[in-house]
Amino acid sequence: MNSIKSVLFAAMLGYKATIHPLKFKEFIISAMLTPLFTMLFYVSVKYVSYPSAMQKEGLVTVFLIIPAFTCIYYISRSINDDKYYGTVDILAISPTGLFMTKLLVQLFTLLEVVMVSVFWLVTLNYGLLASAFSFTDVLNLTYILVCASLSLVFFGLLLALSFSLLEDGLIVVNLAFTLVVILSTLTFDGEYSKLVTAVLPLNYFVEIAKGDLSQLPYGEIASISGIKSAVYLLLARVVYQAKRWILAE
């Protein structure tokens, strides 16, 4: 009986992961755009010459931050709104609690995006681009894609954990992240700024303007500030290490 229950739970979880958090259309778009974005990033760093090392490092930083913030947007939106999970439907057969079920759904979703993205990466290269990239390049692209995605999954789970008791705080965090990314693009031309801001959750500015900041649970914000700071430092470390590895290529 337990094995049957586990199989049913896994099947339902996989279904909810695909349909609810990102929705089917967004899931397909994300899975198709990710390998294209990765190819563009790899070519920009590997084969394009830059007047200065600082410009090249700045480009790497932007390309690392964009997917990270896109991931944060999806995770925060999903965790902040249960309707993207449909968790009520699966709690009856779930061997885990509500919060763990949310994390599992998010993990399933992001891993599915990674697998589909790798498939499109290979298909685009050998099917549509007439093997424009060598086998080694494809392996490097896949390695970058998988490592970055898994790092973001890990970061997303930590971020979700830090906000298990503070859903309203996601608005504040998205505001902070948005400001940081916008400021980090001031050294680039307008196209970079447009590209970055297009994928950020700027709708949270509207929510903050409409809402009453006095209603935020400031006590809870203070109580978990240490966890949030550790998560931010972890993301900064991941981006820094990725930059060092890519620029050393």
GROMACS .gro file of C-alpha atoms in nm:
model
  249
    1MET     CA    1   0.000   0.000   0.000
    2ASN     CA    2   0.281   0.239   0.087
    3SER     CA    3   0.457   0.170  -0.243
    4ILE     CA    4   0.138   0.238  -0.439
    5LYS     CA    5   0.089   0.560  -0.244
    6SER     CA    6   0.447   0.668  -0.317
    7VAL     CA    7   0.406   0.598  -0.691
    8LEU     CA    8   0.081   0.795  -0.703
    9PHE     CA    9   0.241   1.081  -0.512
   10ALA     CA   10   0.543   1.090  -0.745
   11ALA     CA   11   0.320   1.087  -1.054
   12MET     CA   12   0.097   1.364  -0.919
   13LEU     CA   13   0.400   1.564  -0.810
   14GLY     CA   14   0.555   1.542  -1.156
   15TYR     CA   15   0.229   1.654  -1.315
   16LYS     CA   16   0.190   1.948  -1.079
   17ALA     CA   17   0.555   2.043  -1.128
   18THR     CA   18   0.509   2.069  -1.505
   19ILE     CA   19   0.170   2.237  -1.513
   20HIS     CA   20   0.143   2.463  -1.210
   21PRO     CA   21   0.460   2.653  -1.108
   22LEU     CA   22   0.573   2.772  -1.452
   23LYS     CA   23   0.259   2.666  -1.639
   24PHE     CA   24   0.298   2.469  -1.958
   25LYS     CA   25   0.359   2.761  -2.197
   26GLU     CA   26   0.617   2.923  -1.971
   27PHE     CA   27   0.781   2.586  -1.914
   28ILE     CA   28   0.827   2.530  -2.290
   29ILE     CA   29   0.950   2.886  -2.350
   30SER     CA   30   1.202   2.859  -2.066
   31ALA     CA   31   1.325   2.522  -2.189
   32MET     CA   32   1.373   2.653  -2.545
   33LEU     CA   33   1.531   2.988  -2.457
   34THR     CA   34   1.779   2.853  -2.202
   35PRO     CA   35   2.007   2.671  -2.454
   36LEU     CA   36   1.993   2.967  -2.694
   37PHE     CA   37   2.090   3.200  -2.411
   38THR     CA   38   2.372   2.964  -2.310
   39MET     CA   39   2.506   2.947  -2.668
   40LEU     CA   40   2.504   3.326  -2.698
   41PHE     CA   41   2.680   3.359  -2.365
   42TYR     CA   42   2.948   3.103  -2.459
   43VAL     CA   43   3.018   3.263  -2.798
   44SER     CA   44   3.028   3.615  -2.648
   45VAL     CA   45   3.292   3.515  -2.394
   46LYS     CA   46   3.492   3.267  -2.601
   47TYR     CA   47   3.514   3.415  -2.949
   48VAL     CA   48   3.447   3.791  -2.923
   49SER     CA   49   3.734   4.031  -2.856
   50TYR     CA   50   3.689   4.318  -2.610
   51PRO     CA   51   3.883   4.645  -2.573
   52SER     CA   52   3.944   4.575  -2.206
   53ALA     CA   53   3.929   4.286  -1.962
   54MET     CA   54   3.686   4.489  -1.748
   55GLN     CA   55   3.426   4.496  -2.027
   56LYS     CA   56   3.456   4.121  -2.074
   57GLU     CA   57   3.420   4.059  -1.701
   58GLY     CA   58   3.119   4.291  -1.690
   59LEU     CA   59   2.952   4.097  -1.970
   60VAL     CA   60   3.011   3.769  -1.787
   61THR     CA   61   2.860   3.918  -1.472
   62VAL     CA   62   2.546   4.031  -1.653
   63PHE     CA   63   2.499   3.695  -1.824
   64LEU     CA   64   2.536   3.517  -1.489
   65ILE     CA   65   2.298   3.748  -1.306
   66ILE     CA   66   2.012   3.739  -1.558
   67PRO     CA   67   1.929   3.367  -1.525
   68ALA     CA   68   1.980   3.386  -1.148
   69PHE     CA   69   1.726   3.664  -1.114
   70THR     CA   70   1.486   3.495  -1.354
   71CYS     CA   71   1.505   3.185  -1.136
   72ILE     CA   72   1.446   3.393  -0.823
   73TYR     CA   73   1.141   3.549  -0.987
   74TYR     CA   74   0.981   3.213  -1.067
   75ILE     CA   75   1.061   3.070  -0.724
   76SER     CA   76   0.933   3.372  -0.532
   77ARG     CA   77   0.617   3.391  -0.740
   78SER     CA   78   0.543   3.023  -0.696
   79ILE     CA   79   0.619   3.010  -0.325
   80ASN     CA   80   0.421   3.327  -0.262
   81ASP     CA   81   0.108   3.188  -0.428
   82ASP     CA   82  -0.010   2.834  -0.361
   83LYS     CA   83  -0.234   2.827  -0.667
   84TYR     CA   84   0.072   2.764  -0.887
   85TYR     CA   85   0.132   2.439  -0.702
   86GLY     CA   86  -0.212   2.289  -0.661
   87THR     CA   87  -0.079   2.143  -0.336
   88VAL     CA   88  -0.429   2.099  -0.196
   89ASP     CA   89  -0.493   1.826  -0.452
   90ILE     CA   90  -0.191   1.616  -0.354
   91LEU     CA   91  -0.171   1.667   0.021
   92ALA     CA   92  -0.415   1.380   0.073
   93ILE     CA   93  -0.160   1.128  -0.058
   94SER     CA   94   0.156   1.322   0.021
   95PRO     CA   95   0.403   1.156   0.261
   96THR     CA   96   0.557   1.500   0.321
   97GLY     CA   97   0.435   1.823   0.472
   98LEU     CA   98   0.301   2.124   0.285
   99PHE     CA   99   0.626   2.321   0.275
  100MET     CA  100   0.836   2.021   0.170
  101THR     CA  101   0.582   1.945  -0.102
  102LYS     CA  102   0.628   2.298  -0.234
  103LEU     CA  103   1.005   2.255  -0.243
  104LEU     CA  104   0.978   1.919  -0.420
  105VAL     CA  105   0.747   2.064  -0.684
  106GLN     CA  106   0.988   2.351  -0.748
  107LEU     CA  107   1.284   2.113  -0.765
  108PHE     CA  108   1.101   1.885  -1.010
  109THR     CA  109   1.014   2.183  -1.229
  110LEU     CA  110   1.366   2.324  -1.252
  111LEU     CA  111   1.522   1.982  -1.315
  112GLU     CA  112   1.270   1.924  -1.594
  113VAL     CA  113   1.369   2.256  -1.750
  114VAL     CA  114   1.735   2.151  -1.732
  115MET     CA  115   1.670   1.817  -1.904
  116VAL     CA  116   1.456   1.967  -2.179
  117SER     CA  117   1.710   2.248  -2.226
  118VAL     CA  118   1.995   2.000  -2.276
  119PHE     CA  119   1.781   1.819  -2.535
  120TRP     CA  120   1.718   2.144  -2.724
  121LEU     CA  121   2.085   2.237  -2.695
  122VAL     CA  122   2.191   1.921  -2.877
  123THR     CA  123   1.901   1.939  -3.126
  124LEU     CA  124   1.975   2.299  -3.221
  125ASN     CA  125   2.343   2.230  -3.277
  126TYR     CA  126   2.318   1.910  -3.480
  127GLY     CA  127   1.980   1.973  -3.641
  128LEU     CA  128   1.941   2.342  -3.717
  129LEU     CA  129   2.292   2.485  -3.692
  130ALA     CA  130   2.461   2.211  -3.898
  131SER     CA  131   2.703   2.127  -3.617
  132ALA     CA  132   2.827   2.484  -3.583
  133PHE     CA  133   2.970   2.387  -3.245
  134SER     CA  134   3.219   2.108  -3.200
  135PHE     CA  135   3.145   1.814  -2.972
  136THR     CA  136   3.374   1.968  -2.710
  137ASP     CA  137   3.187   2.298  -2.731
  138VAL     CA  138   2.857   2.116  -2.685
  139LEU     CA  139   2.995   1.938  -2.379
  140ASN     CA  140   3.118   2.270  -2.236
  141LEU     CA  141   2.781   2.434  -2.304
  142THR     CA  142   2.598   2.144  -2.141
  143TYR     CA  143   2.833   2.155  -1.844
  144ILE     CA  144   2.775   2.528  -1.795
  145LEU     CA  145   2.399   2.483  -1.832
  146VAL     CA  146   2.370   2.191  -1.590
  147CYS     CA  147   2.606   2.335  -1.326
  148ALA     CA  148   2.442   2.676  -1.334
  149SER     CA  149   2.092   2.527  -1.319
  150LEU     CA  150   2.173   2.294  -1.030
  151SER     CA  151   2.340   2.580  -0.843
  152LEU     CA  152   2.028   2.789  -0.891
  153VAL     CA  153   1.808   2.500  -0.774
  154PHE     CA  154   2.016   2.478  -0.457
  155PHE     CA  155   2.005   2.854  -0.410
  156GLY     CA  156   1.631   2.857  -0.475
  157LEU     CA  157   1.568   2.593  -0.211
  158LEU     CA  158   1.771   2.791   0.043
  159LEU     CA  159   1.583   3.106  -0.050
  160ALA     CA  160   1.252   2.923  -0.011
  161LEU     CA  161   1.363   2.786   0.324
  162SER     CA  162   1.461   3.131   0.449
  163PHE     CA  163   1.112   3.257   0.368
  164SER     CA  164   0.909   2.965   0.498
  165LEU     CA  165   0.774   3.195   0.770
  166LEU     CA  166   0.782   3.520   0.577
  167GLU     CA  167   0.602   3.531   0.243
  168ASP     CA  168   0.551   3.908   0.251
  169GLY     CA  169   0.926   3.955   0.274
  170LEU     CA  170   0.958   3.834  -0.086
  171ILE     CA  171   0.835   4.173  -0.202
  172VAL     CA  172   1.115   4.348  -0.017
  173VAL     CA  173   1.377   4.104  -0.143
  174ASN     CA  174   1.266   4.133  -0.506
  175LEU     CA  175   1.280   4.509  -0.474
  176ALA     CA  176   1.635   4.489  -0.339
  177PHE     CA  177   1.747   4.245  -0.608
  178THR     CA  178   1.594   4.459  -0.881
  179LEU     CA  179   1.775   4.771  -0.761
  180VAL     CA  180   2.107   4.586  -0.741
  181VAL     CA  181   2.080   4.453  -1.096
  182ILE     CA  182   1.971   4.786  -1.241
  183LEU     CA  183   2.263   4.960  -1.071
  184SER     CA  184   2.503   4.692  -1.195
  185THR     CA  185   2.410   4.770  -1.557
  186LEU     CA  186   2.482   5.144  -1.542
  187THR     CA  187   2.822   5.092  -1.708
  188PHE     CA  188   2.661   4.934  -2.014
  189ASP     CA  189   2.452   5.088  -2.289
  190GLY     CA  190   2.075   5.104  -2.281
  191GLU     CA  191   2.022   4.768  -2.452
  192TYR     CA  192   2.178   4.578  -2.162
  193SER     CA  193   1.962   4.762  -1.912
  194LYS     CA  194   1.650   4.687  -2.115
  195LEU     CA  195   1.746   4.321  -2.138
  196VAL     CA  196   1.803   4.290  -1.764
  197THR     CA  197   1.496   4.481  -1.652
  198ALA     CA  198   1.275   4.288  -1.896
  199VAL     CA  199   1.319   3.965  -1.699
  200LEU     CA  200   1.300   4.111  -1.349
  201PRO     CA  201   0.990   4.111  -1.128
  202LEU     CA  202   0.931   4.484  -1.159
  203ASN     CA  203   0.564   4.428  -1.082
  204TYR     CA  204   0.670   4.418  -0.718
  205PHE     CA  205   0.728   4.794  -0.737
  206VAL     CA  206   0.357   4.830  -0.810
  207GLU     CA  207   0.264   4.595  -0.525
  208ILE     CA  208   0.476   4.794  -0.280
  209ALA     CA  209   0.327   5.122  -0.401
  210LYS     CA  210  -0.025   4.988  -0.357
  211GLY     CA  211   0.040   4.812  -0.028
  212ASP     CA  212   0.098   4.945   0.319
  213LEU     CA  213   0.456   4.894   0.430
  214SER     CA  214   0.349   4.931   0.790
  215GLN     CA  215   0.177   4.593   0.763
  216LEU     CA  216   0.498   4.403   0.698
  217PRO     CA  217   0.609   4.176   0.986
  218TYR     CA  218   0.932   4.359   1.067
  219GLY     CA  219   0.999   4.135   1.366
  220GLU     CA  220   1.007   3.826   1.146
  221ILE     CA  221   1.218   4.011   0.891
  222ALA     CA  222   1.477   4.082   1.158
  223SER     CA  223   1.467   3.729   1.298
  224ILE     CA  224   1.567   3.563   0.971
  225SER     CA  225   1.797   3.835   0.836
  226GLY     CA  226   2.099   3.617   0.912
  227ILE     CA  227   1.968   3.334   0.694
  228LYS     CA  228   1.890   3.573   0.411
  229SER     CA  229   2.236   3.728   0.431
  230ALA     CA  230   2.395   3.383   0.411
  231VAL     CA  231   2.187   3.302   0.104
  232TYR     CA  232   2.288   3.628  -0.067
  233LEU     CA  233   2.655   3.563   0.010
  234LEU     CA  234   2.620   3.212  -0.132
  235LEU     CA  235   2.480   3.349  -0.458
  236ALA     CA  236   2.760   3.607  -0.477
  237ARG     CA  237   3.015   3.329  -0.422
  238VAL     CA  238   2.861   3.113  -0.696
  239VAL     CA  239   2.868   3.405  -0.942
  240TYR     CA  240   3.227   3.491  -0.846
  241GLN     CA  241   3.353   3.134  -0.888
  242ALA     CA  242   3.168   3.098  -1.218
  243LYS     CA  243   3.326   3.420  -1.345
  244ARG     CA  244   3.675   3.301  -1.250
  245TRP     CA  245   3.622   2.966  -1.422
  246ILE     CA  246   3.475   3.119  -1.740
  247LEU     CA  247   3.732   3.398  -1.773
  248ALA     CA  248   4.012   3.145  -1.725
  249GLU     CA  249   3.896   2.950  -2.030
   0.00000   0.00000   0.00000
